[in-house]
């Protein structure tokens, strides 16, 4: 019996107090990535289960509009064999079936199933032998898959599966929580933009192109830089929010059919600081002000008009002061502005716009790596312009 | 090996498919209350652990502004011994300490600790003997406590505690997810209201009073009706959102210093349908359109100007067609309008406003039970008016 035994408490007097070895997975550490949470979960499973041999926990998320299934986060005893990978769900009948009629899929040994597909080959070549795949749902909608893998063939059998149950549900909840937080941030910002005022230049087309262009740059940069799938997804989700502050700019200026006078332009520029204030207020309301995703959204809003040589606005930040997500969105934004019709200009063609991006990069304004990465994907750029019609 | 073995899949070919006995706790069932999720978790624990004897899992949430710790949801083998209960955290030193320096608190036997406090007595009298209390955090901020109780003295000792670890983390994640979803809905709506336009009559004072009045009515009704703690909390959180549609009403009408002409009043009335459309769009963006909390928010927005005799707007719904949350907020709204200053009227006193509420109830317009419940708490009403200054 502790010395505090006679202090009154909400639920009785305490006789013992101390630290508990619960899984440190919950939301109290807003800076942890899903991969890190998965890795902690995996370590805990292997410690708690006899002969624990779970060697990888991963999640892939699903984007229904594009029928896109993409890697999102993984914890494992080795670097993930599958990163920045995507496929159409329609192309993978077994998974499609699992998504449609929830259940679980167990693979006893990947060696028994030679498959020419890159993803299966990657898993197999990394030495993983058995697996378990579970669909993830939110509000009865399929949102992705949870994967557990072992280097031990036939690991996911018998009593092990039963013992894994609470850990699997933890993995599902962690994955869903991560996916949902992004949706919360983006959804709240988009709602606010819609509630604010319906604005001509904030069309669905512009927002979709911003998302796709920014994602393309991030994906291409990830070929040579260590960008996680989760980071790429954040850039994709939050790029369309970059101009949220425009709802605070008077219509007379925002919709003026012609070039702005200097003073009007100064007011227009204020959309950045207004946007940052809005995102700060929003993340505060949502209880997400310390979330690392919120920081990415904030950076996108704050830095998309800054230029590497310090000639941008609002702060004139330069070089490394401008976070990568700000650089990426700046390139996407300039390209979309050039290739879109405006009251005062015709829409430019790809080559003309590409020349300008190169020139801006050479002048030390736009990030040269981002520009080069973007323009290497010209085929996809044209496809995006086709899908999300340039006005 | 299954017959689908040669179909390609994302992660290898499947050899076995079926249902898995994972805990059905995740977010795929948006209509489950936290209490029901806790009850499922409890059942699973008792089935999975040898001599499983967890008889109650409960959560209390914390509201820092009021230093209020309040019951929120509980699953158990008997009706919860503590519902609609609240206390100040400052009054319970042991729990306050636990909130400040995270850890765990174990009570071996409540019988050893006679306490005059109602909450401890309730727990003890219900036959619960031992307990475990864990603080819940989100973004390093204390948000509540998780309680586990057993009818068995000394249950939370030794290896049991270790085996409970993943279930405890599930309980924590479930609780935090539930608390967070409410915050998401409210935060997004409030952000949108703030982004939309700063409006004179949407002051913090008005919003806070709406919340407190509505909660008071719900709490008092719960004395005689089966309203859960979770429901009461939703009403409290979402009442301030009732007028969200006003951001779509032109300033000229909304801020007109005088009574409105018939046509202007018609436009003003549209704030309800605009608000419903906004909430629908918002919950869609947030991926919460089927969430039962979203439905409560929607009802508050949709029905707060309806009247039981069908004389309200926008649909002229009557009687049972008006959900309880709509009736509650209607009473809070009328009372706050009467007791607030408006461009065209002085603020009424309590007695005068109470007489009008009684008259409206007698005329079959406002819910008589809600009015009676509200007016029984006159002392608290005055305290709320004092705290959240009537303009």
XYZ file of C-alpha atoms in Angstrom:
782
model
C 0.000 0.000 0.000
C 1.477 3.315 -1.072
C 1.885 6.334 1.081
C -0.764 8.185 -0.918
C -3.361 5.631 0.075
C -5.516 8.065 1.937
C -5.716 10.731 -0.708
C -9.113 10.651 -2.334
C -9.196 9.815 -6.017
C -11.745 9.621 -8.805
C -11.921 5.897 -8.650
C -10.633 4.791 -5.332
C -7.400 5.187 -3.508
C -4.280 4.040 -5.208
C -2.026 1.432 -3.715
C 0.566 1.304 -6.429
C 1.829 3.655 -9.067
C 4.414 3.138 -11.737
C 5.253 2.857 -15.366
C 3.482 0.206 -17.397
C 4.937 -1.577 -20.354
C 2.073 -0.755 -22.666
C 2.830 -0.266 -26.301
C 3.990 3.277 -26.907
C 1.896 3.523 -30.034
C -0.823 5.927 -29.194
C -1.221 9.446 -30.337
C 0.814 11.023 -27.585
C 3.807 11.258 -29.877
C 2.626 13.336 -32.802
C 5.998 13.238 -34.531
C 6.155 9.474 -34.961
C 5.663 8.254 -38.487
C 3.438 5.279 -39.149
C 6.528 3.267 -40.090
C 7.992 3.931 -36.658
C 4.760 2.951 -34.918
C 4.670 -0.243 -36.953
C 8.239 -0.991 -36.022
C 7.403 -0.594 -32.332
C 4.372 -2.801 -32.741
C 6.468 -5.412 -34.494
C 9.118 -5.372 -31.770
C 6.431 -5.772 -29.142
C 4.781 -8.685 -30.928
C 8.049 -10.542 -31.268
C 8.793 -9.996 -27.617
C 5.321 -11.028 -26.440
C 4.734 -14.076 -28.625
C 6.690 -17.309 -28.205
C 8.972 -17.696 -31.223
C 7.913 -14.247 -32.423
C 8.831 -14.049 -36.071
C 6.922 -11.176 -37.585
C 9.499 -9.515 -39.803
C 7.456 -6.872 -41.548
C 4.271 -4.905 -40.972
C 3.180 -2.684 -43.814
C 0.214 -0.832 -45.153
C -0.885 0.109 -48.648
C -3.583 2.714 -49.159
C -6.242 2.845 -51.814
C -7.375 5.820 -53.848
C -10.701 4.946 -55.453
C -10.794 7.708 -58.105
C -7.626 6.446 -59.742
C -8.138 2.792 -58.615
C -4.636 3.258 -57.231
C -3.199 1.014 -54.524
C 0.045 2.470 -53.195
C 2.616 1.660 -50.535
C 2.302 3.952 -47.536
C 4.309 2.800 -44.541
C 6.259 -0.225 -43.344
C 8.156 -1.375 -40.281
C 10.569 -4.251 -40.647
C 13.867 -5.881 -39.710
C 15.281 -4.684 -43.028
C 14.533 -1.774 -45.370
C 11.128 -2.219 -46.922
C 11.327 -4.250 -50.129
C 8.461 -2.203 -51.533
C 8.497 1.574 -51.429
C 7.015 4.184 -53.748
C 5.190 1.379 -55.459
C 1.722 1.543 -56.902
C -0.557 -0.628 -58.939
C -4.169 -0.625 -60.006
C -6.380 -2.709 -57.776
C -8.252 -3.873 -60.868
C -5.031 -5.584 -62.025
C -4.745 -7.736 -58.912
C -7.863 -9.951 -58.791
C -7.076 -11.714 -55.520
C -6.644 -8.463 -53.649
C -9.629 -6.928 -55.343
C -11.705 -9.833 -54.082
C -10.294 -9.368 -50.576
C -11.201 -5.684 -50.689
C -14.746 -6.442 -51.720
C -15.551 -9.306 -49.368
C -13.613 -8.652 -46.177
C -11.717 -11.529 -44.657
C -8.088 -12.432 -44.389
C -5.620 -13.902 -46.830
C -2.807 -16.110 -45.661
C 0.218 -16.999 -47.748
C 2.080 -20.008 -46.368
C 5.087 -19.706 -48.614
C 5.866 -17.198 -51.318
C 8.398 -19.705 -52.717
C 5.542 -21.937 -53.816
C 4.162 -19.177 -55.965
C 6.588 -17.871 -58.527
C 5.070 -14.735 -59.979
C 6.478 -12.409 -62.583
C 4.971 -9.326 -60.911
C 7.425 -6.862 -59.448
C 5.767 -6.564 -56.059
C 5.585 -10.293 -55.439
C 9.144 -10.725 -56.626
C 10.353 -7.940 -54.319
C 8.735 -9.530 -51.296
C 10.114 -12.952 -52.163
C 13.612 -11.739 -52.944
C 13.806 -9.928 -49.625
C 13.635 -13.342 -47.940
C 10.074 -13.050 -46.655
C 8.339 -16.410 -46.887
C 4.851 -16.167 -45.427
C 2.265 -13.444 -45.080
C -1.103 -12.329 -43.926
C -3.147 -9.663 -45.675
C -6.133 -7.883 -44.186
C -8.336 -5.243 -45.760
C -8.790 -1.949 -43.948
C -12.142 -0.240 -43.913
C -13.449 3.064 -42.749
C -17.167 3.761 -42.748
C -17.715 0.541 -44.696
C -15.421 1.845 -47.414
C -12.250 -0.002 -48.356
C -9.241 2.218 -47.645
C -6.235 -0.118 -47.923
C -4.510 -3.288 -46.791
C -2.492 -4.307 -43.773
C 0.337 -6.759 -44.479
C 2.178 -8.926 -41.987
C 5.130 -10.955 -43.212
C 7.510 -13.502 -41.748
C 10.785 -14.963 -42.942
C 9.490 -18.245 -41.544
C 7.349 -20.301 -43.943
C 3.897 -21.142 -42.658
C 4.202 -18.753 -39.731
C 0.631 -17.469 -39.871
C -1.066 -20.679 -38.813
C -2.927 -22.120 -35.845
C -2.697 -20.524 -32.415
C -0.304 -17.802 -33.613
C -3.118 -16.206 -35.582
C -5.286 -16.082 -32.485
C -2.504 -14.573 -30.412
C -1.899 -11.986 -33.089
C -5.514 -10.782 -32.950
C -5.127 -7.779 -30.609
C -1.906 -6.727 -32.351
C -3.559 -6.929 -35.732
C -6.352 -4.740 -34.531
C -3.785 -2.318 -33.173
C -2.098 -2.272 -36.561
C -5.428 -1.622 -38.238
C -6.322 1.174 -35.856
C -2.888 2.761 -36.234
C -3.121 2.639 -40.017
C -6.652 3.983 -40.104
C -5.777 6.720 -37.626
C -2.871 7.793 -39.803
C -4.927 7.811 -42.984
C -7.743 9.638 -41.223
C -5.560 12.383 -39.793
C -4.487 13.378 -43.269
C -8.092 13.328 -44.411
C -9.069 15.467 -41.432
C -6.481 18.131 -42.208
C -7.250 18.229 -45.881
C -11.009 17.928 -45.407
C -11.145 20.761 -42.908
C -9.084 23.021 -45.147
C -11.151 22.201 -48.205
C -14.398 22.687 -46.327
C -13.209 26.048 -45.153
C -12.220 26.991 -48.693
C -15.631 25.930 -49.948
C -17.441 27.701 -47.103
C -15.369 30.819 -47.504
C -16.288 31.740 -51.015
C -16.600 29.870 -54.248
C -13.704 31.210 -56.257
C -13.219 31.028 -59.967
C -9.573 30.055 -59.927
C -9.965 27.425 -57.251
C -11.666 25.004 -59.565
C -11.521 21.293 -59.031
C -9.273 21.082 -62.077
C -6.660 23.404 -60.620
C -6.702 21.619 -57.271
C -6.417 18.182 -58.851
C -3.561 19.240 -61.095
C -1.688 20.805 -58.186
C -2.009 17.527 -56.308
C -0.899 15.356 -59.198
C 1.985 17.605 -60.313
C 3.322 17.858 -56.771
C 3.097 14.123 -56.285
C 4.937 13.532 -59.549
C 7.814 15.746 -58.431
C 8.016 14.058 -55.033
C 7.902 10.582 -56.570
C 10.646 11.422 -59.020
C 12.826 13.064 -56.353
C 12.411 9.916 -54.251
C 14.453 8.059 -56.871
C 17.541 9.789 -55.544
C 16.488 11.186 -52.142
C 15.162 9.417 -49.057
C 11.536 10.554 -49.224
C 9.071 8.232 -47.541
C 5.799 7.090 -49.063
C 4.024 8.853 -46.252
C 5.752 12.152 -47.054
C 4.876 11.842 -50.727
C 1.257 11.233 -49.797
C 1.183 14.338 -47.585
C 2.547 16.494 -50.395
C -0.105 15.018 -52.674
C -2.925 15.613 -50.218
C -1.953 19.082 -49.091
C -0.707 20.736 -52.291
C -4.273 21.813 -53.200
C -4.507 23.762 -49.948
C -1.616 26.119 -50.819
C -3.890 29.044 -51.692
C -6.353 28.710 -48.806
C -5.564 32.290 -47.768
C -7.152 33.590 -50.961
C -10.556 33.362 -49.334
C -9.474 36.435 -47.361
C -8.578 38.475 -50.452
C -11.353 40.844 -51.610
C -13.204 39.726 -54.732
C -12.391 43.024 -56.449
C -8.722 42.112 -56.423
C -8.895 38.344 -56.721
C -11.212 38.340 -59.711
C -9.932 41.497 -61.419
C -9.851 40.862 -65.167
C -6.451 42.312 -65.857
C -3.083 42.917 -64.258
C -3.042 44.213 -60.712
C -1.739 47.627 -59.664
C 1.158 47.579 -57.203
C -1.041 48.207 -54.186
C -3.537 45.574 -55.281
C -0.729 43.125 -55.747
C 0.445 43.841 -52.205
C -3.028 42.922 -50.969
C -3.032 39.804 -53.117
C 0.293 38.759 -51.612
C -1.275 38.814 -48.202
C -3.045 35.576 -49.056
C 0.071 33.762 -47.861
C 0.195 35.175 -44.341
C -3.587 34.966 -44.098
C -3.379 31.344 -45.151
C -0.738 30.533 -42.561
C -2.862 32.151 -39.854
C -5.844 30.123 -41.027
C -3.959 26.847 -41.027
C -2.614 27.600 -37.556
C -6.109 28.352 -36.268
C -7.446 25.249 -37.956
C -4.835 22.854 -36.634
C -5.391 24.332 -33.188
C -9.142 23.689 -33.431
C -8.478 20.167 -34.653
C -6.024 19.432 -31.873
C -3.321 18.810 -34.456
C -1.017 21.764 -34.019
C 1.952 19.548 -33.179
C 1.244 16.928 -35.783
C 4.040 16.524 -38.300
C 1.498 16.393 -41.118
C 0.114 19.746 -40.045
C 3.655 21.114 -40.338
C 3.872 19.947 -43.957
C 0.557 21.600 -44.752
C 1.711 24.791 -43.038
C 4.969 24.803 -45.010
C 3.124 24.374 -48.283
C 0.919 27.338 -47.503
C 3.753 29.455 -46.124
C 6.461 28.876 -48.740
C 4.825 28.337 -52.102
C 5.646 31.880 -53.248
C 9.158 32.034 -51.816
C 12.065 31.807 -54.233
C 15.502 30.321 -53.614
C 17.274 33.626 -54.345
C 15.182 35.429 -51.734
C 13.062 37.265 -54.298
C 9.810 35.596 -53.272
C 7.257 36.535 -50.643
C 6.127 36.994 -47.918
C 9.404 36.663 -45.979
C 12.037 36.540 -48.714
C 13.267 33.219 -47.343
C 16.111 31.795 -49.389
C 17.858 28.517 -50.154
C 17.644 25.908 -47.426
C 15.218 28.054 -45.477
C 12.575 26.911 -47.935
C 11.426 23.393 -47.073
C 11.223 20.827 -49.839
C 7.421 20.739 -49.819
C 7.410 24.488 -50.446
C 9.783 24.119 -53.397
C 7.790 21.292 -54.895
C 4.494 23.127 -54.748
C 6.094 26.292 -56.133
C 7.123 24.419 -59.287
C 3.685 22.828 -59.637
C 2.028 26.203 -59.093
C 4.129 28.088 -61.635
C 3.647 25.368 -64.231
C -0.107 25.295 -63.718
C -0.335 29.084 -63.892
C 1.619 29.137 -67.154
C -0.392 26.369 -68.781
C -3.783 27.687 -67.634
C -5.836 30.373 -69.258
C -6.121 33.596 -67.257
C -8.193 36.704 -67.929
C -5.048 38.388 -69.216
C -3.277 35.509 -71.007
C -3.729 32.455 -73.195
C -2.718 29.018 -71.860
C 0.907 28.200 -72.700
C 1.935 24.892 -74.261
C 4.156 22.365 -72.489
C 7.410 23.296 -74.249
C 6.982 26.997 -73.672
C 6.167 26.421 -69.978
C 9.058 23.965 -69.597
C 11.459 26.563 -71.016
C 10.260 29.075 -68.467
C 10.670 26.599 -65.581
C 14.216 25.882 -66.746
C 14.944 29.593 -66.972
C 13.563 30.201 -63.465
C 15.684 27.361 -62.134
C 18.789 28.678 -63.927
C 18.109 32.122 -62.450
C 18.208 30.551 -58.986
C 14.530 31.093 -58.277
C 12.891 27.668 -58.553
C 14.518 24.494 -57.210
C 16.478 23.087 -60.174
C 16.176 19.511 -58.949
C 12.410 19.828 -58.595
C 12.104 21.338 -62.070
C 14.284 18.654 -63.633
C 12.386 15.898 -61.794
C 9.060 17.337 -62.920
C 9.988 17.775 -66.572
C 11.373 14.244 -66.795
C 7.767 13.106 -66.407
C 6.369 14.951 -69.418
C 4.230 12.019 -70.523
C 2.471 11.918 -67.170
C 2.130 15.692 -67.124
C 0.256 15.572 -70.398
C -1.924 12.761 -69.069
C -2.744 14.809 -65.969
C -3.616 17.821 -68.098
C -5.869 15.595 -70.140
C -7.610 14.101 -67.116
C -8.033 17.316 -65.161
C -8.790 19.645 -68.064
C -6.790 22.833 -68.256
C -9.260 25.692 -68.370
C -3.455 -24.410 -51.416
C -6.571 -22.588 -52.591
C -7.956 -22.682 -56.063
C -7.054 -19.027 -56.597
C -3.387 -19.853 -56.120
C -2.363 -18.810 -59.589
C -4.061 -15.448 -59.689
C -1.487 -12.733 -59.282
C -1.799 -10.597 -56.188
C -0.155 -7.513 -54.715
C 1.862 -9.494 -52.304
C 2.068 -13.036 -53.529
C -0.484 -15.689 -54.277
C -2.896 -16.609 -51.575
C -3.191 -20.123 -50.285
C -5.878 -19.546 -47.736
C -8.694 -17.107 -47.292
C -11.210 -16.792 -44.551
C -12.583 -14.859 -41.675
C -10.226 -13.972 -38.865
C -11.184 -13.609 -35.281
C -9.716 -10.153 -34.924
C -11.418 -7.744 -32.598
C -14.248 -6.021 -34.401
C -13.330 -2.706 -32.875
C -12.031 -0.684 -35.739
C -13.689 2.153 -37.488
C -15.565 0.077 -40.022
C -18.716 0.287 -37.928
C -19.404 3.995 -37.617
C -22.573 3.464 -35.625
C -20.940 1.722 -32.665
C -20.726 3.768 -29.530
C -17.532 3.763 -27.517
C -19.355 1.826 -24.791
C -20.143 -0.924 -27.262
C -16.558 -1.042 -28.490
C -15.352 -1.264 -24.899
C -17.786 -4.079 -24.214
C -16.441 -6.001 -27.211
C -12.905 -5.379 -26.082
C -13.776 -6.574 -22.588
C -15.400 -9.744 -23.906
C -12.368 -10.465 -26.032
C -9.935 -9.926 -23.164
C -11.845 -12.294 -20.891
C -11.919 -14.902 -23.610
C -8.241 -14.539 -24.480
C -6.731 -14.346 -21.009
C -6.684 -17.277 -18.617
C -9.091 -16.524 -15.758
C -10.163 -13.377 -17.558
C -11.853 -11.204 -14.992
C -12.013 -7.690 -16.375
C -15.495 -6.528 -15.441
C -15.454 -2.930 -16.532
C -13.616 -0.722 -19.006
C -14.441 2.937 -18.839
C -13.165 6.313 -19.863
C -13.491 9.771 -18.380
C -12.620 12.825 -20.441
C -11.055 16.051 -19.313
C -12.016 19.576 -20.228
C -9.160 21.868 -19.253
C -11.035 25.203 -19.392
C -13.434 24.096 -16.677
C -10.970 21.669 -15.036
C -13.827 19.230 -15.527
C -13.316 15.457 -15.508
C -16.451 13.704 -16.699
C -17.625 10.159 -17.377
C -17.803 9.446 -21.097
C -18.259 5.760 -21.894
C -18.137 2.389 -20.189
C -18.479 -1.291 -21.054
C -19.179 -3.756 -18.284
C -20.949 -6.851 -17.063
C -23.462 -4.621 -15.291
C -24.794 -1.114 -15.871
C -22.044 1.403 -15.255
C -21.938 2.474 -11.605
C -20.834 5.926 -12.707
C -22.687 7.820 -15.399
C -23.271 11.525 -15.939
C -20.758 12.152 -13.228
C -18.250 14.937 -13.131
C -15.719 16.346 -10.740
C -12.936 18.867 -10.816
C -9.559 17.330 -11.408
C -8.111 19.783 -8.894
C -10.233 18.089 -6.206
C -8.714 14.660 -6.764
C -4.992 14.940 -6.010
C -4.037 11.360 -6.853
C -5.578 11.569 -10.297
C -4.199 15.039 -10.847
C -0.745 13.655 -10.164
C -1.358 10.786 -12.583
C -2.436 13.236 -15.266
C 0.684 15.292 -14.814
C 3.288 12.558 -14.611
C 2.057 9.731 -16.827
C 2.214 6.226 -15.448
C -0.325 3.769 -14.190
C -2.229 3.470 -10.950
C -3.232 0.107 -9.589
C -5.816 -0.396 -6.874
C -5.590 -3.854 -5.319
C -8.778 -3.624 -3.321
C -11.278 -0.824 -3.016
C -12.492 -2.429 0.243
C -9.233 -1.437 1.901
C -9.934 2.197 1.140
C -13.185 3.456 2.519
C -13.766 6.870 1.014
C -16.676 9.204 1.494
C -16.522 10.399 -2.121
C -19.489 9.477 -4.289
C -17.456 8.104 -7.192
C -15.340 5.803 -5.052
C -18.396 4.659 -3.145
C -20.264 3.925 -6.380
C -17.444 1.790 -7.706
C -17.108 -0.094 -4.423
C -20.835 -0.637 -3.965
C -21.127 -2.086 -7.447
C -18.922 -4.962 -6.289
C -15.794 -3.960 -8.161
C -12.730 -4.690 -6.070
C -9.597 -3.842 -8.029
C -8.675 -1.398 -10.705
C -6.122 0.058 -13.020
C -6.113 3.682 -14.137
C -4.137 5.066 -17.066
C -3.951 8.632 -18.301
C -4.794 9.326 -21.939
C -2.802 11.857 -23.912
C -3.079 13.430 -27.303
C -0.292 15.637 -28.598
C 1.322 15.568 -25.158
C -1.850 16.990 -23.678
C -3.816 15.121 -21.047
C -7.274 14.300 -22.397
C -8.730 11.778 -19.926
C -8.351 8.487 -18.102
C -8.884 4.861 -19.010
C -10.199 2.661 -16.198
C -10.122 -1.110 -15.983
C -11.879 -2.797 -13.079
C -12.302 -6.319 -11.791
C -14.618 -7.867 -9.227
C -11.592 -9.921 -8.195
C -9.330 -8.301 -5.599
C -5.716 -7.918 -6.676
C -6.483 -8.844 -10.255
C -4.148 -6.309 -11.857
C -0.905 -7.885 -10.730
C 2.037 -9.783 -12.181
C 1.832 -11.431 -15.590
C -1.783 -10.359 -16.134
C -0.650 -6.770 -16.503
C 1.814 -7.772 -19.205
C -0.806 -9.788 -21.056
C -3.180 -6.876 -20.881
C -0.709 -4.553 -22.620
C -1.993 -4.789 -26.211
C -5.604 -4.612 -25.036
C -4.877 -1.568 -22.940
C -3.328 0.124 -25.917
C -6.385 -0.808 -27.960
C -8.572 0.733 -25.284
C -6.475 3.878 -25.338
C -6.563 4.151 -29.112
C -10.321 3.548 -29.179
C -10.907 6.220 -26.560
C -8.614 8.734 -28.219
C -10.140 8.019 -31.626
C -13.595 8.648 -30.223
C -12.593 11.885 -28.517
C -10.736 13.011 -31.626
C -13.608 12.386 -34.027
C -15.778 14.777 -32.077
C -12.987 17.326 -32.076
C -12.550 16.875 -35.826
C -16.214 17.531 -36.563
C -16.438 20.498 -34.283
C -13.040 21.875 -35.253
C -13.763 21.707 -38.960
C -17.115 23.419 -38.522
C -15.675 26.128 -36.312
C -12.759 26.679 -38.674
C -15.152 27.057 -41.545
C -17.247 29.501 -39.545
C -14.147 31.498 -38.708
C -12.852 31.379 -42.297
C -16.226 32.258 -43.715
C -16.704 35.630 -42.119
C -16.220 37.059 -38.705
C -19.766 37.742 -37.593
C -20.945 39.943 -34.829
C -23.515 37.584 -33.394
C -21.267 34.533 -33.507
C -19.199 35.723 -30.576
C -17.358 33.338 -28.351
C -19.838 34.205 -25.620
C -22.838 33.112 -27.642
C -21.167 29.882 -28.717
C -20.060 29.033 -25.184
C -23.501 29.731 -23.729
C -25.185 27.593 -26.392
C -22.873 24.750 -25.480
C -23.387 25.061 -21.737
C -27.165 25.563 -21.886
C -27.603 22.593 -24.190
C -25.459 20.414 -21.975
C -27.451 21.447 -18.929
C -30.711 20.412 -20.581
C -29.272 17.071 -21.698
C -27.802 16.365 -18.261
C -31.086 17.142 -16.550
C -33.121 15.078 -19.033
C -30.749 12.175 -18.370
C -32.130 11.998 -14.823
C -35.282 10.456 -16.250
C -34.319 9.356 -19.778
C -31.625 6.951 -20.961
C -29.191 9.466 -22.447
C -25.593 8.310 -22.550
C -22.637 10.386 -21.445
C -21.379 10.249 -24.998
C -24.645 11.676 -26.353
C -24.569 14.491 -23.812
C -21.019 15.318 -24.833
C -21.996 15.448 -28.529
C -24.834 17.855 -27.789
C -22.399 19.961 -25.802
C -19.769 19.984 -28.513
C -22.042 20.542 -31.494
C -24.623 23.001 -30.168
C -22.368 25.962 -31.083
C -22.400 24.845 -34.716
C -26.182 25.251 -35.104
C -25.929 28.512 -37.037
C -23.037 27.565 -39.329
C -25.226 28.342 -42.354
C -25.258 32.013 -41.419
C -21.916 32.472 -43.137
C -23.885 32.158 -46.377
C -26.354 34.939 -45.482
C -25.460 38.351 -46.959
C -24.094 40.859 -44.477
C -26.778 43.359 -45.389
C -29.399 41.047 -43.951
C -27.466 39.379 -41.167
C -26.196 42.593 -39.642
C -29.210 44.791 -40.359
C -29.824 46.997 -37.329
C -33.582 46.540 -37.108
C -36.310 44.060 -37.854
C -36.183 42.283 -41.188
C -38.715 42.684 -43.963
C -40.571 39.519 -44.984
C -38.343 38.888 -47.982
C -35.196 39.497 -45.973
C -36.446 37.129 -43.311
C -36.960 34.477 -45.980
C -33.329 34.857 -46.969
C -32.284 34.723 -43.336
C -34.218 31.483 -42.891
C -32.143 29.925 -45.618
C -29.257 29.702 -43.188
C -30.686 26.381 -42.048
C -30.698 24.629 -45.413
C -27.373 26.224 -46.289
C -26.001 24.963 -42.993
C -27.224 21.433 -43.623
C -25.634 21.447 -47.074
C -22.390 22.680 -45.530
C -22.356 20.022 -42.835
C -23.082 17.350 -45.436
C -20.229 18.580 -47.629
C -17.963 18.791 -44.629
C -18.667 15.322 -43.290
C -18.161 13.982 -46.800
C -14.743 15.681 -47.018
C -13.842 14.348 -43.602
C -14.913 10.811 -44.440
C -17.472 10.936 -41.639
C -20.759 11.051 -43.463
C -21.978 7.853 -41.838
C -20.678 8.608 -38.399
C -23.367 8.760 -35.765
C -21.798 11.888 -34.307
C -22.060 13.599 -37.679
C -25.771 12.766 -37.635
C -26.190 14.541 -34.293
C -24.414 17.598 -35.649
C -26.575 17.535 -38.767
C -29.754 17.289 -36.702
C -28.735 20.236 -34.563
C -28.165 22.349 -37.657
C -31.282 21.090 -39.442
C -33.868 21.255 -36.638
C -32.984 24.104 -34.336
C -35.686 26.349 -35.811
C -38.373 23.694 -36.125
C -41.261 23.800 -33.667
C -43.262 20.874 -32.283
C -46.534 22.227 -33.695
C -45.083 22.411 -37.194
C -44.807 26.195 -37.182
C -41.022 26.233 -37.454
C -38.752 26.179 -40.475
C -37.391 25.090 -42.918
C -39.538 21.956 -43.270
C -42.321 22.479 -40.735
C -41.390 19.170 -39.103
C -43.540 18.441 -36.057
C -43.568 16.348 -32.885
C -41.472 13.222 -32.987
C -40.053 14.210 -36.355
C -37.828 16.614 -34.454
C -34.935 14.754 -32.858
C -34.122 15.426 -29.230
C -30.887 17.261 -30.034
C -32.881 19.666 -32.221
C -35.352 20.331 -29.406
C -32.616 20.868 -26.860
C -30.720 23.360 -28.978
C -33.951 25.182 -29.857
C -34.602 25.883 -26.178
C -31.002 26.987 -25.601
C -31.164 29.205 -28.692
C -34.446 30.915 -27.787
C -33.276 31.523 -24.232
C -29.976 32.987 -25.369
C -31.696 35.194 -27.935
C -34.099 36.520 -25.305
C -31.419 37.201 -22.715
C -28.959 38.762 -25.168
C -28.937 42.311 -26.395
C -29.848 42.764 -30.053
C -29.806 45.888 -32.219
C -33.583 46.098 -31.801
C -34.032 44.965 -28.195
C -32.627 45.095 -24.684
C -31.473 41.842 -22.974
C -34.305 40.211 -21.010
C -33.876 39.040 -17.430
C -34.095 35.421 -16.371
C -37.689 35.519 -15.086
C -39.024 37.255 -18.158
C -37.230 34.806 -20.454
C -38.351 31.825 -18.355
C -41.966 32.974 -18.654
C -41.619 33.117 -22.415
C -40.077 29.625 -22.589
C -42.970 28.292 -20.479
C -45.461 30.027 -22.746
C -43.808 28.612 -25.887
C -43.890 25.139 -24.353
C -47.544 25.535 -23.358
C -48.346 26.643 -26.895
C -46.876 23.376 -28.181
C -43.874 24.989 -29.840
C -40.892 24.213 -27.644
C -40.378 20.826 -26.001
C -41.990 21.149 -22.548
C -39.690 18.586 -20.985
C -36.615 20.388 -22.282
C -37.899 23.731 -21.030
C -38.748 22.313 -17.598
C -35.383 20.548 -17.367
C -33.560 23.726 -18.335
C -35.385 26.022 -15.943
C -34.853 23.641 -13.028
C -31.163 24.562 -13.310
C -31.600 28.292 -12.843
C -28.618 28.588 -10.531
C -26.323 27.089 -13.138
C -27.901 29.205 -15.875
C -27.002 32.339 -13.968
C -23.488 31.033 -13.406
C -23.100 30.371 -17.148
C -24.349 33.857 -17.972
C -21.814 35.216 -15.539
C -18.933 33.201 -16.944
C -19.720 33.741 -20.624
C -20.869 37.342 -20.424
C -24.170 38.177 -22.066
C -23.521 41.006 -24.482
